[in-house]
Every structure is written in structure tokens, then in C-alpha cells.
């Protein structure tokens, strides 16, 4: 087995060989492609993932690389557009990259994934759309908990708190949101939950008052919103003036300062799901918390704020790929096989990929939080659940 050199402490980090241009890898480098939304609607999300992808590469390279080979990161901007993702995939293929880390934007991920399958290139996706791994695609592995897993986790919370009737609103132009709603439909019954009102909107929506009016007389005990980007901000800002007295629940797309800051006081009391790493301060000491701190310490030192949800995904993606290369070498087929048998603790939780699971995370790897004084605080229910998850990770 190849040996991945131990990571150095944050204070010892040096400049990495990360860049946006190609070039021959040579015998001493590993070329890894990275397609991300750095301009367009998803730029705020993609920009956070880019920071931690680069951080993880920097840490690995500073520590000596993988079996003595440094990672050369080739970063390309998909501009939040699926067709750009396709163009960039073809460029990376011509660069003969060892593997590709994919976009935060689900629609780009869904456009690139079939190409990765056709060309047999390991594809580590940072987008949570279920369709990428359900049914299983041989070369595609997803880093964030997929939409249906978020849905299952939320419904488990409802079951534990006797919430039996809900209204669900979702963005019909977002693969992430549509998959989330489908997950709610799939798992609602087994959790004793009934969807009494279904409301749709589009990514360009700016007035949610009609939606709130439709929910008002539905008999729902809670409103669940599946949104990402601007609509998630707008809906939450307008909610306090809607007259609705129902609790508002939102998903991992809102688990960052990119949502908290623009929503401001209107965010108080809103329930927001997140990856474990977002609320790592509430974890007991152990392997899982240590994994988060390995990333969050250097991140906060460099950028001056806590890493958000999307940053967790970028870092975990590099760590998963590096662990597979460490185990298997640089042959793409062997990397794929290594990923499929990989178990690894990361800031997002403990991944256990298999032949029947290319997502790797479980509902218990997701925290249900509430906004208090501008911060995401795990509910008492989640604190107990996270302690069990941390214990299982070691």
C-alpha cells in the first residue's frame, strides 16, 4: 500500500501547487481536475468549496504528497452552466487527469456524470442530486449527503417530535430540490408524516406571498423549503411577515454565512440542517472532531470565519480521493475499486462506500439545527444523535 504522508499542523502549511492551468504532470505529479461554479448564481457556494479543495491539496503536498507525488490541481469555472461543465470535462480528459472533482451545482454534476462514466474517469461529485448515484453509476461517487438522505433525516426529526402534517415548497428548476421533495414523498409514510400541501417555485422567484397564502389553511404543522442560492434567502426574509405561525425548516443549502448574513434577524428560530462539521463545537472529542479541526483551524486562520457547509464538502472530496489513490496507485480502475471499498472519517462524517452505495453517508450524519443569535445551534435531539455518530467513528 502506498503511504499518504502525515498532514502537518496548520501553522506549518506552505504554498501549494494549485492552479487553473494545465500542463504535463510528469512522473512527480498527479493531475486532478476540478470543475466548480466560480461565477454565476452558484459562485458563492462554489467559491467556498474551492477554498477547501485547495487547502486539502496544500496540506497533502506540504506533507510530501501521495507516495512522493505532488497533486497538480487544474481548476476550471463552469459559470453555473451545465454546458460549460461539459466543455471543461473534455478539456480535463485531454489533460489526462487521474480523476475529477465535480461541481457544487447539481445540474452541472448531472451533465458531467454520464461523460465520466463513458470515459471511465473517477468522478468525485460535490453536488447532492440523487440521480448521480441512484441507480449506481460505476465511476461516480458523491460527497455531500444526497437530497433523499437529507429528507429522511428531517422526517426522522418530525417523527420524534410528533409533527405529522407538513407543507413542502421546492424549486422546480433545481435537481437538488426536486430530489429532496421526491425523498420527502418516499419516506414520509414510514415516519408517520403526511404532506398536506405541495408548493412549487422557480429559481428566479422573488415574491413568496402567494405560496405562504396557500400554506396558511393547509393544516400543516411545519413548512419545509427546498431551495438553494437566492430563493432560499428571499423566502426566509419574507417569512416573518407572512403571518404564518408554523416553524420553517430548511436544508443543508442554507447552512452557511452565505444564507445567515443576508437573511439577518429573519433567520432567528428557523430550523436548518447541516453536515456534522458545521456544528463541530458540539461534538465530543474523538476522531470525527479531530477531522473537522484539521480543516477548520487553517481555514479560520486564513479567511477569518468558520468554514460553511460547502467548504466541508470540498475538503472531504479531496481526502476521499487521496485515500483511494494512496491505497490503489494512479490507475483509474484501481482508484474506482478503492473508492468502492473505502471507509473514511471526514468533516462530513464517516463515509462507507460500497458496491451498492456511492453516497456513503447516513441520515445520522446530518444535524438538525436552529438559528440562535445568528448561529446554527444543534437541537437537543441532534446533540444526542451526533454523540452516537461520533462514538461510532472512534
Coordinates of C-alpha atoms in Angstrom, one line a residue, residues 23 45 56 118 141 178 189 195 211 219 247 252 264-265 275 284 306 311 359:
X23 CA 0.5 21.2 -18.2
X45 CA -21.2 28.2 -2.9
X56 CA -6.6 19.9 1.3
X118 CA -18.3 6.8 -20.7
X141 CA -19.1 9.0 -6.1
X178 CA -36.7 18.1 -6.8
X189 CA -45.3 7.5 5.2
X195 CA -47.6 16.1 3.0
X211 CA -47.0 30.4 -1.5
X219 CA -53.5 22.3 8.4
X247 CA -41.9 26.6 12.2
X252 CA -28.1 22.0 4.1
X264 CA -30.3 38.6 9.2
X265 CA -32.8 38.7 12.0
X275 CA -23.3 18.4 7.8
X284 CA -17.3 15.1 21.8
X306 CA -15.8 29.4 10.3
X311 CA -16.3 24.1 2.4
X359 CA -23.1 8.2 -1.4

